[in-house]
């Protein structure tokens, strides 16, 4: 489909979703929210895609919510008519309800999602980055929760996701102070997985994404991602039971047979995700 506020491209088994409002530092709108949802699920259901990269055009990832771009109650004027019929969404009983909300659905996409933070990442932008599986950032990218300095509360489960990423004390610090974090501190806190000079960020991110796409089983990636995002809701015993069932399933998979054969023949595996 055609998009108004994002760009979507698939290359080398990697789908790239680019927030495309550079003149507004990619501030988040209802239109953008719907288009990202559509593109994420398109990538998730496309067998040609194995990894998803989410980034921003220009000098920002996403500078937060654009209050001028959010639809008021009963106002459809700012919303594309082609998208209106898709809302509200049907509830999917096969997926955890926690990962079906407006911002928290990235964990329910069965492929790794890498947020490539090329610049300012604030408020609602940081919310979405936190629901990605990994965050690779430019070393000068500024990250902030923002809310406390605007007179707002944390939204869309950011407190939960942030605490999950950096721990209770650090989450409180970042939410209460809404201070700016970048570079080595963001890496030390666990707010990002990797940092790179801005001019090297894209190359490093896509090199990692290609490694996943070319060398790792899509079945393994899907199941391991689900295992990790299920953990906050499980006891150790429940995790052990679930892991045992998953291991049994993968032991009987075509990908495992191909993995063993590739290892024996000293070549790259040709996984099919089955």
Short mmCIF file of C-alpha atoms in Angstrom, two decimals:
data_model
loop_
_atom_site.label_atom_id
_atom_site.label_comp_id
_atom_site.label_asym_id
_atom_site.label_seq_id
_atom_site.Cartn_x
_atom_site.Cartn_y
_atom_site.Cartn_z
CA UNK A 1 0.00 0.00 0.00
CA UNK A 2 1.01 3.64 -0.39
CA UNK A 3 2.07 5.47 2.77
CA UNK A 4 1.93 9.17 3.60
CA UNK A 5 4.18 9.50 6.65
CA UNK A 6 6.51 6.51 6.50
CA UNK A 7 8.73 4.83 3.92
CA UNK A 8 8.77 1.05 3.52
CA UNK A 9 11.43 -0.97 1.72
CA UNK A 10 12.54 -4.61 1.66
CA UNK A 11 16.10 -5.45 0.68
CA UNK A 12 18.35 -8.41 1.54
CA UNK A 13 15.53 -9.93 3.65
CA UNK A 14 15.44 -6.78 5.81
CA UNK A 15 12.36 -4.57 5.93
CA UNK A 16 13.10 -0.92 6.71
CA UNK A 17 10.35 1.30 8.12
CA UNK A 18 11.38 4.94 8.09
CA UNK A 19 9.35 7.56 9.94
CA UNK A 20 9.17 10.23 7.27
CA UNK A 21 8.27 13.64 8.69
CA UNK A 22 11.80 15.07 8.88
CA UNK A 23 10.56 18.67 8.91
CA UNK A 24 8.78 17.86 12.20
CA UNK A 25 11.58 15.65 13.59
CA UNK A 26 9.31 12.68 12.80
CA UNK A 27 6.85 13.65 15.52
CA UNK A 28 4.28 10.90 15.96
CA UNK A 29 0.74 11.29 14.61
CA UNK A 30 -2.34 9.08 14.34
CA UNK A 31 -1.62 8.65 10.63
CA UNK A 32 1.94 7.55 11.37
CA UNK A 33 0.73 5.18 14.10
CA UNK A 34 -1.63 3.45 11.69
CA UNK A 35 0.92 3.26 8.90
CA UNK A 36 3.61 1.80 11.16
CA UNK A 37 1.08 -0.78 12.38
CA UNK A 38 0.25 -1.73 8.78
CA UNK A 39 3.89 -1.92 7.70
CA UNK A 40 5.02 -3.87 10.77
CA UNK A 41 2.36 -6.49 10.22
CA UNK A 42 3.08 -6.60 6.48
CA UNK A 43 6.73 -7.31 7.29
CA UNK A 44 5.74 -9.81 9.94
CA UNK A 45 3.67 -11.85 7.47
CA UNK A 46 6.11 -11.59 4.54
CA UNK A 47 8.25 -14.71 4.17
CA UNK A 48 10.82 -12.64 2.27
CA UNK A 49 11.46 -10.57 5.42
CA UNK A 50 13.53 -11.92 8.29
CA UNK A 51 14.51 -8.76 10.20
CA UNK A 52 12.83 -5.36 10.61
CA UNK A 53 14.65 -2.04 11.09
CA UNK A 54 12.70 0.99 12.35
CA UNK A 55 14.37 4.38 11.94
CA UNK A 56 13.70 8.03 11.19
CA UNK A 57 14.35 10.30 8.23
CA UNK A 58 16.63 13.29 8.63
CA UNK A 59 18.26 14.16 11.94
CA UNK A 60 15.78 12.57 14.38
CA UNK A 61 14.33 9.18 15.16
CA UNK A 62 11.12 10.58 16.68
CA UNK A 63 10.91 13.70 18.83
CA UNK A 64 7.67 12.60 20.53
CA UNK A 65 3.99 13.03 19.87
CA UNK A 66 2.70 15.77 17.59
CA UNK A 67 -0.39 17.09 19.36
CA UNK A 68 -1.52 18.75 16.14
CA UNK A 69 -1.56 15.36 14.43
CA UNK A 70 -3.74 13.43 16.87
CA UNK A 71 -7.39 12.93 16.02
CA UNK A 72 -9.95 14.44 18.37
CA UNK A 73 -13.03 12.48 19.35
CA UNK A 74 -15.36 12.30 16.38
CA UNK A 75 -12.92 14.07 14.05
CA UNK A 76 -11.90 12.02 11.02
CA UNK A 77 -10.65 14.96 8.97
CA UNK A 78 -6.94 14.32 9.57
CA UNK A 79 -7.20 10.56 9.04
CA UNK A 80 -6.96 8.93 5.60
CA UNK A 81 -10.32 7.47 4.58
CA UNK A 82 -8.50 4.38 3.32
CA UNK A 83 -7.44 3.56 6.88
CA UNK A 84 -10.61 4.33 8.82
CA UNK A 85 -12.28 1.00 8.10
CA UNK A 86 -9.37 -0.84 9.72
CA UNK A 87 -10.09 0.54 13.20
CA UNK A 88 -10.78 -0.68 15.83
CA UNK A 89 -8.81 -3.88 15.49
CA UNK A 90 -10.18 -7.33 16.09
CA UNK A 91 -8.82 -9.03 19.20
CA UNK A 92 -6.46 -11.90 18.40
CA UNK A 93 -7.05 -14.70 20.88
CA UNK A 94 -3.87 -16.49 19.76
CA UNK A 95 -1.65 -13.65 21.04
CA UNK A 96 -0.92 -12.29 24.48
CA UNK A 97 -3.30 -9.34 25.12
CA UNK A 98 -0.46 -7.30 26.61
CA UNK A 99 1.14 -7.08 23.18
CA UNK A 100 -1.94 -6.00 21.23
CA UNK A 101 -2.24 -2.42 22.44
CA UNK A 102 -1.62 0.68 20.38
CA UNK A 103 2.11 1.04 21.10
CA UNK A 104 3.09 -2.29 22.64
CA UNK A 105 2.57 -4.63 19.69
CA UNK A 106 6.19 -4.87 18.44
CA UNK A 107 6.87 -7.85 20.77
CA UNK A 108 4.02 -9.68 19.04
CA UNK A 109 5.68 -9.38 15.62
CA UNK A 110 7.43 -12.70 15.02
CA UNK A 111 10.67 -11.21 13.69
CA UNK A 112 13.46 -9.22 15.33
CA UNK A 113 12.74 -5.49 15.37
CA UNK A 114 15.79 -3.21 15.60
CA UNK A 115 15.22 0.46 16.38
CA UNK A 116 17.99 2.44 14.68
CA UNK A 117 18.07 5.67 16.69
CA UNK A 118 19.69 8.12 14.31
CA UNK A 119 18.90 11.21 16.39
CA UNK A 120 16.49 12.71 18.92
CA UNK A 121 14.34 10.04 20.59
CA UNK A 122 11.87 11.54 23.04
CA UNK A 123 8.56 10.75 24.72
CA UNK A 124 6.41 8.66 22.43
CA UNK A 125 9.45 8.08 20.23
CA UNK A 126 11.25 6.45 23.14
CA UNK A 127 8.14 4.43 23.96
CA UNK A 128 8.26 2.76 20.55
CA UNK A 129 12.03 2.31 20.70
CA UNK A 130 11.63 0.46 24.01
CA UNK A 131 9.17 -2.01 22.49
CA UNK A 132 11.69 -2.89 19.78
CA UNK A 133 13.85 -5.93 20.49
CA UNK A 134 17.11 -3.99 20.21
CA UNK A 135 18.19 -0.37 19.98
CA UNK A 136 21.27 0.73 18.05
CA UNK A 137 21.96 4.44 18.47
CA UNK A 138 24.16 7.19 17.09
CA UNK A 139 26.60 8.16 19.83
CA UNK A 140 25.26 11.72 19.77
CA UNK A 141 21.56 10.78 19.71
CA UNK A 142 19.66 12.37 22.60
CA UNK A 143 17.18 10.14 24.44
CA UNK A 144 14.68 11.42 27.00
CA UNK A 145 11.40 10.32 28.54
CA UNK A 146 10.31 14.00 28.37
CA UNK A 147 6.95 13.62 30.15
CA UNK A 148 7.76 15.08 33.58
CA UNK A 149 9.02 18.31 32.02
CA UNK A 150 5.77 18.71 30.11
CA UNK A 151 3.43 18.11 33.03
CA UNK A 152 2.47 14.65 31.76
CA UNK A 153 2.46 11.14 33.15
CA UNK A 154 4.27 8.26 31.49
CA UNK A 155 2.12 6.70 28.74
CA UNK A 156 1.56 3.54 26.75
CA UNK A 157 3.35 1.34 29.27
CA UNK A 158 6.66 3.19 29.05
CA UNK A 159 7.27 2.74 32.79
CA UNK A 160 6.90 -1.05 32.39
CA UNK A 161 9.07 -1.22 29.28
CA UNK A 162 11.71 1.13 30.67
CA UNK A 163 11.90 -0.75 33.97
CA UNK A 164 12.24 -3.98 31.98
CA UNK A 165 15.15 -2.48 30.03
CA UNK A 166 17.15 -0.57 32.66
CA UNK A 167 15.87 -1.68 36.07
CA UNK A 168 13.67 -0.02 38.69
CA UNK A 169 16.06 2.63 40.02
CA UNK A 170 17.27 3.76 36.61
CA UNK A 171 13.72 3.85 35.25
CA UNK A 172 12.67 6.09 38.12
CA UNK A 173 15.61 8.38 37.51
CA UNK A 174 14.90 8.72 33.79
CA UNK A 175 11.16 9.21 34.26
CA UNK A 176 11.25 11.56 37.25
CA UNK A 177 14.02 13.79 35.94
CA UNK A 178 13.21 13.52 32.21
CA UNK A 179 16.89 14.33 31.73
CA UNK A 180 18.69 13.82 28.44
CA UNK A 181 20.84 10.73 27.98
CA UNK A 182 23.22 9.94 25.14
CA UNK A 183 26.19 7.82 24.11
CA UNK A 184 28.12 5.87 26.69
CA UNK A 185 25.61 6.55 29.47
CA UNK A 186 22.72 5.19 27.39
CA UNK A 187 24.81 2.10 26.68
CA UNK A 188 25.81 1.66 30.32
CA UNK A 189 22.22 1.94 31.52
CA UNK A 190 21.04 -0.66 29.00
CA UNK A 191 18.84 1.91 27.31
CA UNK A 192 20.54 0.97 24.02
CA UNK A 193 22.39 -2.16 22.92
CA UNK A 194 25.07 -0.50 20.82
CA UNK A 195 26.31 2.97 19.94
CA UNK A 196 28.14 4.03 16.80
CA UNK A 197 29.33 7.31 15.32
CA UNK A 198 26.42 8.77 13.38
CA UNK A 199 28.12 8.24 10.02
CA UNK A 200 28.69 4.54 10.81
CA UNK A 201 25.32 3.74 12.40
CA UNK A 202 23.43 2.53 9.33
CA UNK A 203 26.28 0.35 8.08
CA UNK A 204 26.73 -1.28 11.49
CA UNK A 205 23.01 -1.81 12.02
CA UNK A 206 22.44 -3.40 8.64
CA UNK A 207 25.54 -5.58 8.99
CA UNK A 208 24.05 -6.99 12.19
CA UNK A 209 20.60 -7.36 10.61
CA UNK A 210 22.09 -9.22 7.61
CA UNK A 211 23.93 -11.57 9.95
CA UNK A 212 20.63 -12.50 11.58
CA UNK A 213 18.88 -12.81 8.22
CA UNK A 214 21.58 -14.93 6.58
CA UNK A 215 22.87 -17.11 9.41
CA UNK A 216 20.01 -17.64 11.88
CA UNK A 217 16.89 -19.76 11.61
CA UNK A 218 13.69 -17.68 11.26
CA UNK A 219 11.99 -20.33 13.37
CA UNK A 220 14.60 -19.92 16.12
CA UNK A 221 14.41 -16.12 15.95
CA UNK A 222 10.63 -16.19 16.23
CA UNK A 223 10.55 -18.59 19.16
CA UNK A 224 13.46 -17.04 21.08
CA UNK A 225 11.91 -13.59 20.72
CA UNK A 226 8.61 -14.88 22.08
CA UNK A 227 10.39 -16.66 24.96
CA UNK A 228 12.11 -13.44 26.04
CA UNK A 229 9.00 -11.25 25.85
CA UNK A 230 6.96 -13.84 27.77
CA UNK A 231 9.40 -13.83 30.71
CA UNK A 232 7.95 -10.83 32.60
CA UNK A 233 4.72 -12.80 33.00
CA UNK A 234 6.25 -16.17 33.97
CA UNK A 235 7.66 -17.84 37.04
CA UNK A 236 10.88 -19.81 36.57
CA UNK A 237 8.88 -23.05 36.59
CA UNK A 238 6.53 -21.76 33.90
CA UNK A 239 9.48 -20.64 31.80
CA UNK A 240 11.10 -24.06 32.11
CA UNK A 241 7.89 -25.81 31.03
CA UNK A 242 7.42 -23.49 28.05
CA UNK A 243 11.07 -23.71 27.00
CA UNK A 244 10.95 -27.51 27.09
CA UNK A 245 7.92 -27.54 24.78
CA UNK A 246 9.62 -25.09 22.41
CA UNK A 247 12.83 -27.12 22.36
CA UNK A 248 10.89 -30.27 21.53
CA UNK A 249 9.20 -28.46 18.64
CA UNK A 250 12.46 -27.14 17.22
CA UNK A 251 14.10 -30.56 17.57
CA UNK A 252 11.56 -31.85 15.05
CA UNK A 253 11.89 -28.90 12.66
CA UNK A 254 13.28 -28.72 9.13
CA UNK A 255 15.50 -25.83 10.20
CA UNK A 256 17.22 -27.98 12.83
CA UNK A 257 17.90 -30.68 10.24
CA UNK A 258 19.33 -28.03 7.88
CA UNK A 259 21.38 -26.51 10.71
CA UNK A 260 22.98 -29.85 11.52
CA UNK A 261 23.70 -30.56 7.87
CA UNK A 262 25.20 -27.10 7.28
CA UNK A 263 27.42 -27.50 10.35
CA UNK A 264 28.61 -30.90 9.13
CA UNK A 265 29.27 -29.58 5.62
CA UNK A 266 30.90 -26.38 6.92
CA UNK A 267 28.63 -24.03 4.94
CA UNK A 268 26.02 -21.39 5.61
CA UNK A 269 22.62 -22.88 6.40
CA UNK A 270 19.68 -22.41 4.05
CA UNK A 271 16.91 -22.02 6.58
CA UNK A 272 13.25 -21.88 5.55
CA UNK A 273 11.67 -21.06 8.92
CA UNK A 274 9.96 -24.42 9.25
#
